[in-house]
Coordinates of C-alpha atoms in Angstrom, one line a residue:
Chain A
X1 CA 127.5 138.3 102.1
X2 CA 125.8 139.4 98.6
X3 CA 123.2 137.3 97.1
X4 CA 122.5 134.9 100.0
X5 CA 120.8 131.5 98.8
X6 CA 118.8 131.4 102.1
X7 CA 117.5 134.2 104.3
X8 CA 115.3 133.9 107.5
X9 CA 113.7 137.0 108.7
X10 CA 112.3 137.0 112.4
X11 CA 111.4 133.7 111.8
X12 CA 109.4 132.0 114.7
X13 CA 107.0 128.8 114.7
X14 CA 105.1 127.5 117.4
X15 CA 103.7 123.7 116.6
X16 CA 99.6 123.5 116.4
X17 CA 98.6 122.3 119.7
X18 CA 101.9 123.3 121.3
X19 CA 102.0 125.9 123.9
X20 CA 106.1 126.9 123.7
X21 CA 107.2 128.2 120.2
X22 CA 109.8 125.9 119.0
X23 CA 111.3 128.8 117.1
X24 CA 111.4 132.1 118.1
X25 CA 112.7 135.4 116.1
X26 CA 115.4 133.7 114.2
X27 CA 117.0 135.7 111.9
X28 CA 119.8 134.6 109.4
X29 CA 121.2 134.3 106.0
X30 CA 122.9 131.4 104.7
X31 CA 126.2 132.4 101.9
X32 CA 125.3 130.6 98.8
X33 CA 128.3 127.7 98.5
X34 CA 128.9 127.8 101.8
X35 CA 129.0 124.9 104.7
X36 CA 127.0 126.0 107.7
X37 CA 126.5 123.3 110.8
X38 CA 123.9 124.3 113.1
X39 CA 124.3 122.7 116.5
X40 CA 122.3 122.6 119.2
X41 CA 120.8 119.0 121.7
X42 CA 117.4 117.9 121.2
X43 CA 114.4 120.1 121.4
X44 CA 116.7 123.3 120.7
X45 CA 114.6 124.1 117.5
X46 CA 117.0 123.2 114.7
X47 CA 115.0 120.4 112.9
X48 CA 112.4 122.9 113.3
X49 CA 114.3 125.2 111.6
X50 CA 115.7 123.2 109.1
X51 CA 111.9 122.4 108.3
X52 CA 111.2 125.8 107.3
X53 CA 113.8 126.1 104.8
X54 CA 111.5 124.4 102.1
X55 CA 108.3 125.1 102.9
X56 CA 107.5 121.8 105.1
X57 CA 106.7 123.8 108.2
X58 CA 105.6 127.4 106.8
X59 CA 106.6 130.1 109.8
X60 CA 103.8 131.2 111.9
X61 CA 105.8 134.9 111.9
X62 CA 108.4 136.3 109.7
X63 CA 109.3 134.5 106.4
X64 CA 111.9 132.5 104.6
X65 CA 113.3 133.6 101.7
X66 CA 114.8 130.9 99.1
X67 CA 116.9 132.9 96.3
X68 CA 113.7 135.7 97.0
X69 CA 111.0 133.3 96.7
X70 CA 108.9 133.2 99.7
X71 CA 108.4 129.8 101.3
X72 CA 104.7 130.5 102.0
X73 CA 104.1 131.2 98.4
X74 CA 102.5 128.4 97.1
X75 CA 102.6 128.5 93.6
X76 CA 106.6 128.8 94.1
X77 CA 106.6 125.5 96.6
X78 CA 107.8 123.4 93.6
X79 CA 110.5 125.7 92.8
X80 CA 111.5 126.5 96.1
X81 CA 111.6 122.3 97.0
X82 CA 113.9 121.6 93.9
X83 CA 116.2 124.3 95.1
X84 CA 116.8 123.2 98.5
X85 CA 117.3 119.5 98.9
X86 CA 116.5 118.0 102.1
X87 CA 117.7 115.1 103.5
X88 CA 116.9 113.2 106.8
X89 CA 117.5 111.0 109.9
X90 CA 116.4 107.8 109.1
X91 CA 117.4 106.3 105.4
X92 CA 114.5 104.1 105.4
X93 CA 111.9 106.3 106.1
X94 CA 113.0 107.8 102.7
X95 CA 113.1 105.7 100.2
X96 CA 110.0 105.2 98.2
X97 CA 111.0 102.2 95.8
X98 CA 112.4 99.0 95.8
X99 CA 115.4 99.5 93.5
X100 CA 118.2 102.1 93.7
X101 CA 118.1 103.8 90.6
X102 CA 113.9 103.9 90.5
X103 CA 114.5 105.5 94.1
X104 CA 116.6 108.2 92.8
X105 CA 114.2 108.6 89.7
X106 CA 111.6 109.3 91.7
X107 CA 112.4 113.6 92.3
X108 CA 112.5 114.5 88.6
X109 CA 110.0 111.8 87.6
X110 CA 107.9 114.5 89.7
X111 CA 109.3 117.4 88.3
X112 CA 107.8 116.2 84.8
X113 CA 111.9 115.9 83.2
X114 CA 111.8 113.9 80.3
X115 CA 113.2 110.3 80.5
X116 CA 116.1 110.4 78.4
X117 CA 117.1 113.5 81.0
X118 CA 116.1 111.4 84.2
X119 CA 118.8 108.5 83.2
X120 CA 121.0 111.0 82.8
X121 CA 120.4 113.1 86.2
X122 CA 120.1 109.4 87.9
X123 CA 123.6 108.1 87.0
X124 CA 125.0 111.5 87.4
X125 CA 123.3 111.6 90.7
X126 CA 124.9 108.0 91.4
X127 CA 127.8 108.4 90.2
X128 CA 128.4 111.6 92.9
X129 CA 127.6 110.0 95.9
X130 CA 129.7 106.5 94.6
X131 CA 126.9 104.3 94.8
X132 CA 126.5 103.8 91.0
X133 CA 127.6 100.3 91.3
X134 CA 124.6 99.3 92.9
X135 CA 122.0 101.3 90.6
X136 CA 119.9 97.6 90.6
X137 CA 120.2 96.3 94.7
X138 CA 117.5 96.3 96.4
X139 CA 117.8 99.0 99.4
X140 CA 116.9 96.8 101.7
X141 CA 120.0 95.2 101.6
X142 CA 122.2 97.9 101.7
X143 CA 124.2 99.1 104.5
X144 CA 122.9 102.3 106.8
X145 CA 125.5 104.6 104.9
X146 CA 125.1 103.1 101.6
X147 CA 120.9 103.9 102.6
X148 CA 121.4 107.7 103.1
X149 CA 124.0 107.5 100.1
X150 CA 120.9 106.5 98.0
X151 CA 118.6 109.1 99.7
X152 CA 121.4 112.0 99.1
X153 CA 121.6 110.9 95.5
X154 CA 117.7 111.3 95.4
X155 CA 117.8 114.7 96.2
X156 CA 120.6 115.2 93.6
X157 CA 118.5 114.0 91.2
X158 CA 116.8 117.4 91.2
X159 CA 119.8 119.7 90.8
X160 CA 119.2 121.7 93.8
X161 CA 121.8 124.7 94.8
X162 CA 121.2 124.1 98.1
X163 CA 121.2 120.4 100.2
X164 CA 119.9 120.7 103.8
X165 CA 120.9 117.4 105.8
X166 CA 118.9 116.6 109.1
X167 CA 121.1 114.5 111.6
X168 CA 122.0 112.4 108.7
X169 CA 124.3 110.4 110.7
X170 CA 122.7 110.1 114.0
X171 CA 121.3 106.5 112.5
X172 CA 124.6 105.0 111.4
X173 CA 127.6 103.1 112.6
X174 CA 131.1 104.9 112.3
X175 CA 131.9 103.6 108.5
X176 CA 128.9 104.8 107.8
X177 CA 129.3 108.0 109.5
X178 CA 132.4 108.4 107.6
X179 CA 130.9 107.7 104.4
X180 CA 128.2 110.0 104.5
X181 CA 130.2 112.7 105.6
X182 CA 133.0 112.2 102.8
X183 CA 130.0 112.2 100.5
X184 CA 128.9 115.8 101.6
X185 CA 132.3 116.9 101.8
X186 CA 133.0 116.5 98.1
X187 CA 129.6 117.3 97.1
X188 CA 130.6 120.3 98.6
X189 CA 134.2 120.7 97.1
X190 CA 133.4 119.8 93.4
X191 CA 129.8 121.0 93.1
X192 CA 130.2 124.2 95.1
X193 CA 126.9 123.8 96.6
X194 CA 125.5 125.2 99.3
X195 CA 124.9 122.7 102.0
X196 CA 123.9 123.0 106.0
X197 CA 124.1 120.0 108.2
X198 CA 121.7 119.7 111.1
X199 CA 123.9 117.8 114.0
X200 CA 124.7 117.4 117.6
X201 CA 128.3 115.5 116.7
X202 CA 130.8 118.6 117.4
X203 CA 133.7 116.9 115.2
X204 CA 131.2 117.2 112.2
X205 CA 131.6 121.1 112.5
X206 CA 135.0 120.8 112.6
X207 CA 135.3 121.5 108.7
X208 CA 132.6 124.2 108.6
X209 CA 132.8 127.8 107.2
X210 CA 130.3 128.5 110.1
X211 CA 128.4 127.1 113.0
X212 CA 125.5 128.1 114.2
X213 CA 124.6 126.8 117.9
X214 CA 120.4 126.7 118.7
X215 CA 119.2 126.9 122.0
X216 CA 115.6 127.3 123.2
X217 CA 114.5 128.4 119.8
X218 CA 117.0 131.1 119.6
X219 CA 120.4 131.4 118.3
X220 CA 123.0 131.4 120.6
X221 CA 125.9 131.3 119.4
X222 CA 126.9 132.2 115.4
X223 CA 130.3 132.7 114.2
X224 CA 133.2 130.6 112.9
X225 CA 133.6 127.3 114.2
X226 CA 137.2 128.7 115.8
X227 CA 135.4 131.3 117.2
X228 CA 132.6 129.3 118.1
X229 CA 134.1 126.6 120.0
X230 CA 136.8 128.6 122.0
X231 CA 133.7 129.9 124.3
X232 CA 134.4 126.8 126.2
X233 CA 131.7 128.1 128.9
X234 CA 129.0 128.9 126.9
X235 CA 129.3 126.2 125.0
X236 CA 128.8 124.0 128.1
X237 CA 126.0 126.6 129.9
X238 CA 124.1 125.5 126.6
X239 CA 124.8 122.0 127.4
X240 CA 127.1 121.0 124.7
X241 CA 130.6 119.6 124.8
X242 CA 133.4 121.1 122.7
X243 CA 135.6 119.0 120.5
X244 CA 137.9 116.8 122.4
X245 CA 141.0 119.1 120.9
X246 CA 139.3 122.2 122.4
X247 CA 138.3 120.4 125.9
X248 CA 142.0 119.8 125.8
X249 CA 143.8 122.4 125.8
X250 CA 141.0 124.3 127.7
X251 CA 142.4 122.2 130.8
X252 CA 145.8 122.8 130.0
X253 CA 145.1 126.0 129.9
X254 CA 143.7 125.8 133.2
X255 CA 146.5 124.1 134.5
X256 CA 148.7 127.5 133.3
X257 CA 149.8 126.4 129.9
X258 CA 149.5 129.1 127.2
X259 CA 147.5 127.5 124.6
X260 CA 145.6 128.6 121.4
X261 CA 141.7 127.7 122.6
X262 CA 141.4 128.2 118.5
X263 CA 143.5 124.8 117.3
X264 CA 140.6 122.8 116.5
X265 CA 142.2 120.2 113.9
X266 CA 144.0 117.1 115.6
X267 CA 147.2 118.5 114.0
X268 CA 147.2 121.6 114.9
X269 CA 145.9 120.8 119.2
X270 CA 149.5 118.5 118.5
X271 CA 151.6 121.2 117.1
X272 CA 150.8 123.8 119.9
X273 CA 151.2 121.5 122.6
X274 CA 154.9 120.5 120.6
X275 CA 155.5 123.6 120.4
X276 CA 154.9 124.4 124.4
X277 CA 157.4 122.3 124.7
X278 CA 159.7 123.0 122.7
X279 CA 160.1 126.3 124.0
X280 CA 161.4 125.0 127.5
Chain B
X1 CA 109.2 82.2 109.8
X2 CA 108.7 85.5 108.3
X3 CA 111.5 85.2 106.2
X4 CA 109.9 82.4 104.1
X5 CA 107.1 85.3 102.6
X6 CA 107.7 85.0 99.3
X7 CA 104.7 87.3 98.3
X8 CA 106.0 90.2 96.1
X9 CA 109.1 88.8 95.8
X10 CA 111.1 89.3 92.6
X11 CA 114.1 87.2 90.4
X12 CA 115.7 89.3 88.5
X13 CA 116.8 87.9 84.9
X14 CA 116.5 89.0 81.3
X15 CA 114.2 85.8 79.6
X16 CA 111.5 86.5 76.9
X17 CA 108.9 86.2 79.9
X18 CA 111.1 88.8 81.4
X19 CA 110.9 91.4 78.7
X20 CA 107.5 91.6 78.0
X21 CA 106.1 94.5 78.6
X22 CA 104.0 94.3 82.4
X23 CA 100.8 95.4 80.9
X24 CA 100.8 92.3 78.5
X25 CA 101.7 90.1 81.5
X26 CA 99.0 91.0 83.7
X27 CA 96.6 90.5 80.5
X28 CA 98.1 87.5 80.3
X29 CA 97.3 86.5 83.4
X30 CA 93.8 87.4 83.4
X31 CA 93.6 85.5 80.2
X32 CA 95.1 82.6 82.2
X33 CA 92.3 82.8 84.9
X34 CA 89.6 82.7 82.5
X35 CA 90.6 79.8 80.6
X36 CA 91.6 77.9 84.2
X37 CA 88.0 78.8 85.1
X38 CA 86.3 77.2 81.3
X39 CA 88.2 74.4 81.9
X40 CA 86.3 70.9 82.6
X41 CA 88.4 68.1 81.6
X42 CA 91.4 66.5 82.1
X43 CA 92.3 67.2 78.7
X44 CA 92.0 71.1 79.5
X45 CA 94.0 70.9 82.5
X46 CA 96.7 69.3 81.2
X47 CA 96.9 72.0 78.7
X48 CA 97.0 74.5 81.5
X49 CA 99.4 72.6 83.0
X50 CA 102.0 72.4 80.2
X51 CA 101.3 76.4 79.7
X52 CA 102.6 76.9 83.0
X53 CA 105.5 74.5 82.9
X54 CA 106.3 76.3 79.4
X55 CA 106.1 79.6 81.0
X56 CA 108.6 78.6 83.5
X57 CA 111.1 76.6 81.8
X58 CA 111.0 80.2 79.3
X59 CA 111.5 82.8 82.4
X60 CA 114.3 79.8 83.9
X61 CA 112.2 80.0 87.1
X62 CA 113.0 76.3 88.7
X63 CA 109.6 74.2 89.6
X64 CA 110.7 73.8 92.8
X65 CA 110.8 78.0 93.6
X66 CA 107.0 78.1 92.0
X67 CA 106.0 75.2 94.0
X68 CA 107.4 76.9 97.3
X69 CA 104.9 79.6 96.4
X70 CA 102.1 76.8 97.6
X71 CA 103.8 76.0 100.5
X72 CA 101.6 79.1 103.2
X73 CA 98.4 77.7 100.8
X74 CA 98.3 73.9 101.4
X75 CA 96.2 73.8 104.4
X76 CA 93.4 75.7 101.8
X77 CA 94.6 73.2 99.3
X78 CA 93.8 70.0 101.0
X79 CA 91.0 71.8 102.5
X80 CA 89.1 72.6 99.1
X81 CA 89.8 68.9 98.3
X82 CA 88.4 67.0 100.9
X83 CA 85.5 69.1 101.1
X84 CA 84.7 69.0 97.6
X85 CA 85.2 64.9 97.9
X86 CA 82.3 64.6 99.7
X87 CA 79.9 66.7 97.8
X88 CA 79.4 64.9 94.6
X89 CA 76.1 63.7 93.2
X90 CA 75.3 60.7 91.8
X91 CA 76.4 56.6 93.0
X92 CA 78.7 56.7 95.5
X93 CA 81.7 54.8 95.6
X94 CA 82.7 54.4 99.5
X95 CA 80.1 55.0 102.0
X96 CA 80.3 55.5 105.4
X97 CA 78.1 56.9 108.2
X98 CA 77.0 60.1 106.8
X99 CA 80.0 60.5 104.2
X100 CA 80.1 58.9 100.5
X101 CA 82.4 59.5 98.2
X102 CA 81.2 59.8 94.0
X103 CA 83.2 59.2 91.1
X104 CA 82.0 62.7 90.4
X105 CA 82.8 63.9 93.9
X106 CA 86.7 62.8 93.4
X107 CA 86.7 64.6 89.9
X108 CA 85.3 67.6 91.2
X109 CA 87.8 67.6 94.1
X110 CA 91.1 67.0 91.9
X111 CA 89.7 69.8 89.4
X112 CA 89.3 72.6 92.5
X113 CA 92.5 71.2 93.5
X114 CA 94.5 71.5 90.2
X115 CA 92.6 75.1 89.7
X116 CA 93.8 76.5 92.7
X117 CA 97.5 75.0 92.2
X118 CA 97.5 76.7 88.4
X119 CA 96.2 79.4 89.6
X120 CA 99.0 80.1 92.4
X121 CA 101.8 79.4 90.6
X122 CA 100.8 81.3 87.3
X123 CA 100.5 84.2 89.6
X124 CA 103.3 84.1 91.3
X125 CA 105.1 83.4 88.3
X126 CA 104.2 86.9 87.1
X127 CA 105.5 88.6 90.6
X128 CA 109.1 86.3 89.9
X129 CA 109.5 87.7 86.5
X130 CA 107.7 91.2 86.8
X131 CA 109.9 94.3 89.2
X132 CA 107.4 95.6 91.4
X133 CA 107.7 99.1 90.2
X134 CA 107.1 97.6 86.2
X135 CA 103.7 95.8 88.0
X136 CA 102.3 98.7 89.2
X137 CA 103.5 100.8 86.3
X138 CA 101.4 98.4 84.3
X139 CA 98.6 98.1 86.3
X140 CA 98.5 102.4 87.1
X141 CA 98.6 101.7 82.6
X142 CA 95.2 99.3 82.6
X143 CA 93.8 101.3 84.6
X144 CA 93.6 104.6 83.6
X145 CA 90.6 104.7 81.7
X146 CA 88.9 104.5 84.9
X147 CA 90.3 107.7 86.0
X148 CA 87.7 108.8 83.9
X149 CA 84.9 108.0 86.7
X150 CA 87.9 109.5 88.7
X151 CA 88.9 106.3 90.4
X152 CA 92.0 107.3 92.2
X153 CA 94.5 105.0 89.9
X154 CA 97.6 106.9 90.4
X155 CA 97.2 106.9 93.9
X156 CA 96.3 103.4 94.5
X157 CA 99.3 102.4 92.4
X158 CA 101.4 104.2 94.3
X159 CA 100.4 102.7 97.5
X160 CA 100.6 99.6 95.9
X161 CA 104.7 100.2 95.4
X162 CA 105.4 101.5 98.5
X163 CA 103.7 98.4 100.7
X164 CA 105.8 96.2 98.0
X165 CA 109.0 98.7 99.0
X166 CA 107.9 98.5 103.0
X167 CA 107.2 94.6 103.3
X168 CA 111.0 93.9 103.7
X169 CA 111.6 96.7 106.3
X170 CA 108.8 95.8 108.9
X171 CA 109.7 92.5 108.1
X172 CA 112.7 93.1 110.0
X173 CA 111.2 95.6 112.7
X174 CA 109.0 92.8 113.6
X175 CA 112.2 90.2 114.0
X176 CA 113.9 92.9 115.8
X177 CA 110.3 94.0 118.0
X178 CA 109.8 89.7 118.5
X179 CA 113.7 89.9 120.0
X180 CA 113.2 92.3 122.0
X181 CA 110.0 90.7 123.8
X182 CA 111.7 87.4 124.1
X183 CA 114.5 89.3 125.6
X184 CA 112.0 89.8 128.6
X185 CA 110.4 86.7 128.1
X186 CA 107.4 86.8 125.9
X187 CA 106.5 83.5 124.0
X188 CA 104.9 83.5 120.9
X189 CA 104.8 80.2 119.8
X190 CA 104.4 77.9 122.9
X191 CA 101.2 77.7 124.6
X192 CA 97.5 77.8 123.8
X193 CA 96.0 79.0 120.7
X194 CA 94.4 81.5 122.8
X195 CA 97.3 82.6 124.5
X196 CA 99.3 82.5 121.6
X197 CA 96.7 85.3 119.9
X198 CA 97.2 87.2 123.4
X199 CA 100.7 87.5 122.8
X200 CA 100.6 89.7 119.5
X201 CA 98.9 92.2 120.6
X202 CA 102.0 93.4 122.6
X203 CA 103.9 92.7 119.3
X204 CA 101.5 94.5 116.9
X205 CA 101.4 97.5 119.0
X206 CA 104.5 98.9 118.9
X207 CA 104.8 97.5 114.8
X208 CA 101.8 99.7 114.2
X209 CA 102.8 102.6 115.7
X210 CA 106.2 102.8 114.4
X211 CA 104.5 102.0 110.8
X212 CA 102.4 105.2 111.3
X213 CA 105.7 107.2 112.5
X214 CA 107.2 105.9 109.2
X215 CA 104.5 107.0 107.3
X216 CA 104.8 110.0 108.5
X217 CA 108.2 110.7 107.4
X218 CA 108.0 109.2 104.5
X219 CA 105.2 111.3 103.3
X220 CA 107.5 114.6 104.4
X221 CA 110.9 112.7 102.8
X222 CA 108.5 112.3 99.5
X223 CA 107.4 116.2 99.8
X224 CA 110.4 117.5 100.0
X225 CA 110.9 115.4 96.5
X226 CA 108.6 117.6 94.9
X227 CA 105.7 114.8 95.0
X228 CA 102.4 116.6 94.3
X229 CA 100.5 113.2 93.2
X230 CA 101.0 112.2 89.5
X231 CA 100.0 115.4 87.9
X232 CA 102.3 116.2 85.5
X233 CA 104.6 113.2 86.1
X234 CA 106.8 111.8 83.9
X235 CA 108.5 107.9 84.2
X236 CA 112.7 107.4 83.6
X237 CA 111.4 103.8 82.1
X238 CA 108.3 103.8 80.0
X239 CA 106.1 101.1 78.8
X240 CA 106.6 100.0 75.4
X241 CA 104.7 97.4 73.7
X242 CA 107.1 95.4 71.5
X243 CA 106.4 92.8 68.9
X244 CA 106.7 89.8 71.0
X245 CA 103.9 91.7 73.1
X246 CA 101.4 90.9 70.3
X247 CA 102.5 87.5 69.9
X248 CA 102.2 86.7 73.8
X249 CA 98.9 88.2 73.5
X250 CA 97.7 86.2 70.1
X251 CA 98.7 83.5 72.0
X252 CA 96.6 84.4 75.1
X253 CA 93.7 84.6 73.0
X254 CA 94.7 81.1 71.3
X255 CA 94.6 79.7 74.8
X256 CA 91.0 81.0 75.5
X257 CA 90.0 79.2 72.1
X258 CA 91.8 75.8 72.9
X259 CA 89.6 75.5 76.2
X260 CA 86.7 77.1 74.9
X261 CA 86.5 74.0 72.1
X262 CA 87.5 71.5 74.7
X263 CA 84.8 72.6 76.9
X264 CA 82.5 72.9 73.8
X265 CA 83.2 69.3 72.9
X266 CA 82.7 68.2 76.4
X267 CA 86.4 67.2 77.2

């Protein structure tokens, strides 16, 4: 891992007024242009962590590095915000205008970019996430995934190497769901950025280079998401649920099949169970 | 019933009137106000008048969508009206008990009434031909020589855009919160005046703090943007004052002079 984009060192927080830290000595470094999910249920710590990654919540010990520039440095907080791009729960809560494209204007318009630049950033930024179409609706009237479309696209607009999305889905419907997902998918693909998506949906770690699973603060589990998800038991002693494919053919296996605990994909649970069978 | 708030509300289009640049508009405006407020005649009104009915047929914003605009104010309308029919001076015209009606009472009363009229739908014809961004970009604009005396003009601009951008969303929340209480049987428009008060506060509780919890997040969602109030900001659409600018405002100006001289001649 040379040159990590992101690197937490011993990094705990505890929350003014709060007795319980909601982090506690989390260390880590994120591979720039890679895809890291962190998992873990509510009140495990990872919007807390994902807060510290820009400077929003500066760590009460340790620090965050963001390509070397410390997050509690801050004369760097501008620099360190346009590099990693944060995106949230609710779509609403995050747009500040009342037209598309003067929404996604509204990061570089801060930044001091000249206008000529912002137009282009704006429709480049639109044009990424597909919502270019709708550059003049009024987000009001836009559909949940089509909002956080628009708020993605906003944090675009900066050129950041690094997008950090907060339950972005845990607000929307299925389609929209999908959307968003696709969106960070090929954001991922075609930009080569780095991005980490905050979640408690297991399939939306299906695709990641790593997962990282929170619990109480800590990190408890940190590997591929193969690797990751075949600890059926820990998994569940931290009081998540493995992909369906994995809970699966961890009962078959039960039952005294020989199965791979590692096929995550649809295709590949169906192949080794095929293949079961085709060997009697 | 809360969908009919028209207040902020924008039609998009690309007329003259649609054009010009918001700083000239809101001078406009102002420009509009003062003459509505020299003017004493009939004469003067009706120039007012056809301003306004110019002004629309130019931004192709229909009568009937400016007069809507009135609809909320007509209890203040006929208010002004009746009240002002009863205080005139002079011979009265219909008397009865302790009310009498003057010639100069009815004038006075159809000349608060036209006043108020004019000046709704002139300013609502500025918020159906101005984006709400371009009104406060123009106004943060006029403005700014007062930051001088440091009067916060950014700031209050910027507020002024995102209650614009937020009236639509808690619209909704309360239609979803009003639901929701009617789901467990809350009434909020039977009963007594009284009672009817007593049932929003169990509506404006929950609007308010959810509106605070928004608040919150937006200000994070609008850190994380690199917002650091306008220091150093830049705009993807500046203002630009054109040529028909000047002539909008010459015309402004003429305006002013029309009613001043009607007013000077008594008419």
């Amino acid at each position: 891992m040379t040159d990590p984009i992101l690197k937490i060192e011993h990094v705990s927080y505890t929350y003014p007024e709060a007795e319980e830290p909601a982090l506690r000595d989390v260390t880590l470094e994120i591979a720039r242009g890679s895809f890291v999910a962190v998992l873990g249920h509510n009140g495990s710590g990872k919007s807390t962590l994902a807060k510290t990654f820009n400077g929003i919540l500066i760590p009460t010990e340790g620090r965050v590095l963001v390509e070397g520039m410390d997050t509690a440095d801050e004369d760097r907080l501008l620099d360190i915000r346009r590099t990693v791009g944060m995106v949230f729960q609710n779509p609403d809560n995050q747009i500040v205008a009342s037209v598309v494209e003067d929404d996604v204007a509204f990061a570089p318009e801060n930044l001091g970019v000249a206008p000529k630049e912002i137009r282009q950033r704006v429709d480049d930024a639109l044009r990424a996430v597909g919502m270019y179409d709708f550059r003049l609706h009024a987000p009001h009237l836009l559909s949940g995934g089509q909002k956080q479309r628009v708020a993605i696209a906003g944090v675009l607009a900066m050129r950041p190497a690094c997008i950090v999305l907060d339950e972005p889905t845990a607000m929307l419907d299925p389609i929209g769901r999908r959307e968003v997902l696709a969106t960070v998918e090929e954001l991922r693909r075609e930009r080569g950025m780095t991005v980490v998506l905050i979640t408690h949906h297991m399939s939306e770690c299906v695709d990641a280079d790593r997962v990282i699973v929170m619990n109480g603060g800590r990190v408890a589990l940190d590997g591929s998401p193969k690797a990751v998800f075949s600890q059926v038991e820990t998994m569940r002693a931290e009081g998540l649920a493995v992909p369906e494919t994995t809970e699966l053919i961890y009962g078959l296996r039960q039952g005294g099949f020989d199965l791979p605990l590692d096929a995550l994909s649809v295709d590949e649970c169906a192949d080794a169970i095929a293949a079961i069978f085709k060997k009697d | 019933m809360l969908k009919d708030i028209t207040l902020g509300q924008y039609f998009p289009g690309n007329t003259v009137i649609h054009r010009l640049d918001p700083r000239t508009k809101l001078l406009g405006l102002i420009c509009y106000i003062v003459a509505l407020f020299l003017a004493k005649s009939y004469y003067s009104y009706a120039l007012m008048a056809l301003v306004l009915v110019t002004l629309s047929v130019l931004s192709r914003i229909r009568p009937k969508t400016l007069l809507s605009g009135l609809k909320p104010l007509i209890f203040i309308v006929i208010f002004t009206g009746v009240i002002n029919l009863f205080y005139g001076s002079g011979e009265p015209l219909v008397q009865f008990w302790i009310f009498k009606i003057t010639a100069n009472g009815i004038r006075t009363a159809v000349f608060m009434v036209l006043r108020i009229m004019l000046l709704v739908c002139g300013t609502f014809l500025l918020t159906y031909t101005t984006s709400p961004l371009q009104l406060t970009d123009g106004l943060e604009k006029l403005l700014a020589p007062l930051k001088v005396i440091r009067f916060p003009v950014h700031e209050l601009a910027m507020m002024m855009s995102i209650a614009l951008r937020f009236i639509p969303t808690l619209i909704e929340e309360t239609d979803k919160i009003m639901s929701a209480q009617r789901a467990r049987g809350a009434s909020f428009d039977t009963g007594k005046l009284t009672e009817r008060a007593k049932a929003l506060v169990p509506l404006l509780v929950p609007l308010f703090v959810s509106a605070f919890r928004r608040a919150d997040e937006l200000a994070t969602a609008m850190e994380c943007r690199c917002y650091h109030a306008g220091i150093g900001r830049t705009r993807m659409k500046e203002l630009h004052f054109a040529a028909r600018d000047v002539v909008a405002l010459a015309l402004c100006a003429v305006l002013i002079a029309a009613v001043s001289v009607l007013r000077h001649y008594g008419l």
